mmCIF file of C-alpha atoms in Angstrom:
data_model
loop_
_atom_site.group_PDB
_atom_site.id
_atom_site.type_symbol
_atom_site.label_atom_id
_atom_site.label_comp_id
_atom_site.label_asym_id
_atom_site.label_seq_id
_atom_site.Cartn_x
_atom_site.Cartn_y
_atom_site.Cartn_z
ATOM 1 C CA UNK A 1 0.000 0.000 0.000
ATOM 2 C CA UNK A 2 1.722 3.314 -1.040
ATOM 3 C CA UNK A 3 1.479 6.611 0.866
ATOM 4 C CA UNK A 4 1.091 8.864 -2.044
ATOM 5 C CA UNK A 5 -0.923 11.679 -1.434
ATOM 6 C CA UNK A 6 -1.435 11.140 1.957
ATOM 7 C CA UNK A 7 -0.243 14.526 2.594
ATOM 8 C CA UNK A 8 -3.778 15.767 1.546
ATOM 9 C CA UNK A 9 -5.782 14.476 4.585
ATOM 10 C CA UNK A 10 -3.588 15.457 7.317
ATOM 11 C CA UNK A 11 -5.086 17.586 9.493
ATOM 12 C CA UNK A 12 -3.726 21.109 9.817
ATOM 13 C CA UNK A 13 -0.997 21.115 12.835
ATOM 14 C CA UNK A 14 -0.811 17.394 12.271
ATOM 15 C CA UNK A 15 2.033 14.840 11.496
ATOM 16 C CA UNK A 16 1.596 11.360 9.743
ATOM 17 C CA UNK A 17 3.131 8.575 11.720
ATOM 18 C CA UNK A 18 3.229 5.277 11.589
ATOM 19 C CA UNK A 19 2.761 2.953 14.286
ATOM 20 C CA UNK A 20 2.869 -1.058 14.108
ATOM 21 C CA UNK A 21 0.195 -2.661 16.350
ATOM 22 C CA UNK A 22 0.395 -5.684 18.130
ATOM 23 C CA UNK A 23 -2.840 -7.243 17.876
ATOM 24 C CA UNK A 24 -4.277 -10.248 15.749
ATOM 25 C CA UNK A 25 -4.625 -9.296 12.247
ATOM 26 C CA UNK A 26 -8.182 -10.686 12.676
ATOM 27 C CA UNK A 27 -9.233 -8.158 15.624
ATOM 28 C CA UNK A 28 -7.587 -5.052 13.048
ATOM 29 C CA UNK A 29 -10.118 -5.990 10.411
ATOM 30 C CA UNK A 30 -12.618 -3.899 12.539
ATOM 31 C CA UNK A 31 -10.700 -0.617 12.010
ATOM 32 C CA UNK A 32 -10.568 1.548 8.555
ATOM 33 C CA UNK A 33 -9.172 4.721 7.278
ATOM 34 C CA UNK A 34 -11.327 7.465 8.964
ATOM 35 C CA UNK A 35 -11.848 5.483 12.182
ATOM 36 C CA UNK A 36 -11.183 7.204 15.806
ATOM 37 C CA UNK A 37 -8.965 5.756 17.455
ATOM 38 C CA UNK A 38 -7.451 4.848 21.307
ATOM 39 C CA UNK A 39 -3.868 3.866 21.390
ATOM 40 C CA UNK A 40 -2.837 2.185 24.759
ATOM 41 C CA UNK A 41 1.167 1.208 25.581
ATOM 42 C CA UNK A 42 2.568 -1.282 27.861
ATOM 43 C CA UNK A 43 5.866 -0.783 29.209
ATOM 44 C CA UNK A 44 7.977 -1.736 31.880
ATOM 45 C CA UNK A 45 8.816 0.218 34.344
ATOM 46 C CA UNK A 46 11.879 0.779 36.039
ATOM 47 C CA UNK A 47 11.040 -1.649 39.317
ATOM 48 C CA UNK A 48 10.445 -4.547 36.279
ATOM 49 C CA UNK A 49 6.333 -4.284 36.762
ATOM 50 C CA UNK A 50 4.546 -3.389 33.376
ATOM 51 C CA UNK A 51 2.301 -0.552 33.401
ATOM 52 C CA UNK A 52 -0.309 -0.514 29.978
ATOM 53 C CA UNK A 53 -2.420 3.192 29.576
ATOM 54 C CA UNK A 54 -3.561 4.984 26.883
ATOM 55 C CA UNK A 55 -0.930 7.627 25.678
ATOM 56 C CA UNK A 56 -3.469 8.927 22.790
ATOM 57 C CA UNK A 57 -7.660 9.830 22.411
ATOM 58 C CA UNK A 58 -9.378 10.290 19.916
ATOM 59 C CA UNK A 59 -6.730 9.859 17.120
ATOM 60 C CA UNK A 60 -7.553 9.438 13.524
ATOM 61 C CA UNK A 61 -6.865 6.802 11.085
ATOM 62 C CA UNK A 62 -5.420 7.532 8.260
ATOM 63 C CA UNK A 63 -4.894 4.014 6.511
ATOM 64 C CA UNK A 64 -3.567 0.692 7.383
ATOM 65 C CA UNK A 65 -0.515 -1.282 6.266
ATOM 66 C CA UNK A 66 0.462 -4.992 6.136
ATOM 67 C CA UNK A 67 4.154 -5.839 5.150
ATOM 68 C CA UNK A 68 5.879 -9.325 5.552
ATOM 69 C CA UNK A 69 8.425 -9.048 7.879
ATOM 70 C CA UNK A 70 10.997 -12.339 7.860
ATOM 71 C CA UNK A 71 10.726 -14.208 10.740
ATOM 72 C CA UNK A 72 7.943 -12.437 11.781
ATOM 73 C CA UNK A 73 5.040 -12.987 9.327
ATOM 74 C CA UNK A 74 2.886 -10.294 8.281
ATOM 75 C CA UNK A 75 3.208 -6.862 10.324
ATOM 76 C CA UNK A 76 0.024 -4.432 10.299
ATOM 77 C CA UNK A 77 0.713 -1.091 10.755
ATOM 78 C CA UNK A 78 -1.448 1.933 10.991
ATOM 79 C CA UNK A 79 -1.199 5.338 9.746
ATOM 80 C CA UNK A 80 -1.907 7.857 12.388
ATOM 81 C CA UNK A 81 -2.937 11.701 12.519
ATOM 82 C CA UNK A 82 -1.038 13.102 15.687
ATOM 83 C CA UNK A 83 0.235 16.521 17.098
ATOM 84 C CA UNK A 84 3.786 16.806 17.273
ATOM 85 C CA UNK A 85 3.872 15.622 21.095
ATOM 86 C CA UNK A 86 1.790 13.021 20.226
ATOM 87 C CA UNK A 87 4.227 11.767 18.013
ATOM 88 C CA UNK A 88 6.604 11.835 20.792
ATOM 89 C CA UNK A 89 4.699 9.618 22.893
ATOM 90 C CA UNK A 90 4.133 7.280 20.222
ATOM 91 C CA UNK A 91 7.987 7.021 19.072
ATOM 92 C CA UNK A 92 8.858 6.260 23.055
ATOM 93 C CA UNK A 93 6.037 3.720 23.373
ATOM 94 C CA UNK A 94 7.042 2.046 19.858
ATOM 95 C CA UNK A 95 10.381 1.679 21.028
ATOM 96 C CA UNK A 96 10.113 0.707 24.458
ATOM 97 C CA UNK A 97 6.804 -1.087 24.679
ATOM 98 C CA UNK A 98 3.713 -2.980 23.072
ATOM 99 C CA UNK A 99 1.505 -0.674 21.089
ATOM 100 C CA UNK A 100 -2.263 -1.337 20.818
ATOM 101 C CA UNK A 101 -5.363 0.168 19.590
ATOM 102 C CA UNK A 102 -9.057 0.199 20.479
ATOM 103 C CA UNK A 103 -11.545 1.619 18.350
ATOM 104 C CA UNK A 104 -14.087 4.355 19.187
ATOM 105 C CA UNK A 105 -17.436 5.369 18.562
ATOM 106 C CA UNK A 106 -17.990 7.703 16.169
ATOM 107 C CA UNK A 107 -19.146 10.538 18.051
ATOM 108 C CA UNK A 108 -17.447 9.765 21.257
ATOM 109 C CA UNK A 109 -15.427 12.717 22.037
ATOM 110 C CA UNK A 110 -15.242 12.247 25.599
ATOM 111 C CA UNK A 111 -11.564 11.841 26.823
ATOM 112 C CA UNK A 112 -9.994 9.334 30.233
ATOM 113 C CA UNK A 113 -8.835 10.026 33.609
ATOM 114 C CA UNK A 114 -6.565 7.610 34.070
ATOM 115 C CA UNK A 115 -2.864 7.226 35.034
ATOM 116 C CA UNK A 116 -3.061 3.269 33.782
ATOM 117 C CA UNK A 117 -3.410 0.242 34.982
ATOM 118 C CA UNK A 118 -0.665 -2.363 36.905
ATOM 119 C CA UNK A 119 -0.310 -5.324 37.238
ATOM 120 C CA UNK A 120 -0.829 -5.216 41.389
ATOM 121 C CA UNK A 121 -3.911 -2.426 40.329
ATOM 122 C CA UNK A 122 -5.221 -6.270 38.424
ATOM 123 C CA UNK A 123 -4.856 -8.226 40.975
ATOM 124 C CA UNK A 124 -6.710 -5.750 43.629
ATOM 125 C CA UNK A 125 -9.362 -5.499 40.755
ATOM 126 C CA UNK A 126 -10.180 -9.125 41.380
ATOM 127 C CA UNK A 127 -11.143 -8.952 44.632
ATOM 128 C CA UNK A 128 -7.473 -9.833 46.179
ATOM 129 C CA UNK A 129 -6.582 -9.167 49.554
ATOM 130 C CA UNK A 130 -3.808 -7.267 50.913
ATOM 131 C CA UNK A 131 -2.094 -9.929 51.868
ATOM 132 C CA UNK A 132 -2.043 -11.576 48.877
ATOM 133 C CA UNK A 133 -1.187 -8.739 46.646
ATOM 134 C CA UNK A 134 1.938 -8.025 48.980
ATOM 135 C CA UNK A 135 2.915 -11.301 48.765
ATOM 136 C CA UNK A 136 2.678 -11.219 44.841
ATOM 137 C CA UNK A 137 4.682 -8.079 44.812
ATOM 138 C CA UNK A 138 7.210 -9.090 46.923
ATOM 139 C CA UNK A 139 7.804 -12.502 44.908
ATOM 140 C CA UNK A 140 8.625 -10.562 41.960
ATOM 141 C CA UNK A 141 12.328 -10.134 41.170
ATOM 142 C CA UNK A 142 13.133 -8.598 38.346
ATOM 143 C CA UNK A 143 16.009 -9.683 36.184
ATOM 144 C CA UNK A 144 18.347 -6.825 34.677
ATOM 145 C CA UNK A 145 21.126 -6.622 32.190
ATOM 146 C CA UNK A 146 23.151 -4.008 30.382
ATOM 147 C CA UNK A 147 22.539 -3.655 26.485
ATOM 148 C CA UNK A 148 25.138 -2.299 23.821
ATOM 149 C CA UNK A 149 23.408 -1.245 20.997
ATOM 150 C CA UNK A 150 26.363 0.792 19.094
ATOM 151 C CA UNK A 151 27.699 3.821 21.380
ATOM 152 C CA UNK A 152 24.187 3.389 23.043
ATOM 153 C CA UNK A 153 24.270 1.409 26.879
ATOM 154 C CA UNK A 154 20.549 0.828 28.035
ATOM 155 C CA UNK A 155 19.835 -0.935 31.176
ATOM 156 C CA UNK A 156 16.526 -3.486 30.164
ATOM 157 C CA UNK A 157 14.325 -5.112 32.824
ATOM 158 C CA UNK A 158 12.871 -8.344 32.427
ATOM 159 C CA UNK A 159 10.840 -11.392 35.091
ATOM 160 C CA UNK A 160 11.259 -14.725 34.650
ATOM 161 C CA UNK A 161 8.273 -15.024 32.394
ATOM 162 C CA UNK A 162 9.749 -12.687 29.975
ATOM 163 C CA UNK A 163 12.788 -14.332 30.235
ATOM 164 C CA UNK A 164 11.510 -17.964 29.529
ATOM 165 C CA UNK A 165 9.476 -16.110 26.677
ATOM 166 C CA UNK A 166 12.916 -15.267 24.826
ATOM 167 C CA UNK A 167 14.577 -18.385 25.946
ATOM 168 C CA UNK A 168 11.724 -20.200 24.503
ATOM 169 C CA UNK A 169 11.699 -18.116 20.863
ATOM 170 C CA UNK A 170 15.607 -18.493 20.713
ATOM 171 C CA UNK A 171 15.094 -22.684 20.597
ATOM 172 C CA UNK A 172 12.517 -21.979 18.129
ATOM 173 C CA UNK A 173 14.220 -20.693 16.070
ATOM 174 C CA UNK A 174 17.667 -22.805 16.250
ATOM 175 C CA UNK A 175 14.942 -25.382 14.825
#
C-alpha cells in the first residue's frame, strides 16, 4: 500500500506517523481509514512491573498497512494523525513497549482520567486481599542486564516469564 498523497488528509498542525500494532490481524479488520482511534502502551517500568495506559484519544486513522516481515510474518501497521507531542509519545512507546489500539465510537469525544493500569492495580481489581497482593509483589524479582546497541548502553528489565518467553523463541528458532 503506497502513501502517495497522503499529505492531503492530514489535518492542519498534524504529522503522519506510523505505528505497528500488536494485535491479531483478525481483531484489526474492525478498524478503517477514517476510524477514531485509542492507542494504549505497555511498558515496563523501572522496578520490572509493566504498566499498559492509553498515551493517545481520539486519534484518527489515516490508513492501514500490512508488510511481511521475515521471521515475523505479516506486520500491520497503521497510519496515524497526531500533534507533534503526540508523536513523541508514540515514538517512546514504539520503542520501548507494546503498542495497541481500540476503536471508538464515532461521536465519542469524551476523553480518560486515568494514570493506567498495573499489574498489582489487576490483581486488587479481582477482589485480592492485601495480603495476597503483597505477597505477589514481593515474589517478583526482576532480572536486569546491560545492552550495547552501538555507542548506546541501556539498562533493560525483564521477570522470569519474559525471560523464559525469549529463551523459549531463541530454541525456536535454532529449529
Amino acid at each position: 500500500t503506497g502513501t502517495a498523497g497522503l499529505e492531503h488528509v492530514i489535518p492542519q498542525g498534524f504529522r503522519a506517523m506510523s505505528i505497528p500494532v500488536s494485535q491479531p490481524e483478525q481483531e484489526l479488520k474492525l478498524f478503517s481509514p477514517g476510524s477514531r482511534i485509542d492507542v494504549i502502551a505497555t511498558v515496563q517500568e523501572r522496578s520490572g512491573y509493566f504498566r499498559t495506559g492509553t498515551i493517545l484519544e481520539d486519534v484518527l486513522l489515516l490508513m492501514k498497512e500490512a508488510m511481511d516481515v521475515p521471521g515475523r510474518g505479516k506486520q500491520i501497521s497503521f497510519i496515524i494523525a497526531v500533534d507533534p507531542k503526540g508523536a513523541e509519545k508514540m515514538a517512546l512507546a514504539v520503542g520501548h513497549g507494546e503498542v495497541r489500539v481500540v476503536l471508538r465510537q464515532e461521536e465519542d469525544d469524551s476523553l480518560l482520567d486515568s494514570t493506567g493500569v498495573s499489574i498489582s492495580d489487576l490483581i486488587k481489581g479481582m477482589g485480592a486481599d492485601e495480603e495476597s497482593i503483597k505477597a505477589y509483589e514481593e515474589s517478583f524479582e526482576p532480572g536486569s542486564m546491560e545492552v550495547l546497541r552501538g555507542t548506546r548502553k541501556t539498562t533493560e528489565y525483564f521477570d522470569e516469564n519474559a525471560l523464559n518467553k525469549a529463551r523459549s523463541r531463541l530454541v525456536g528458532n535454532e529449529r
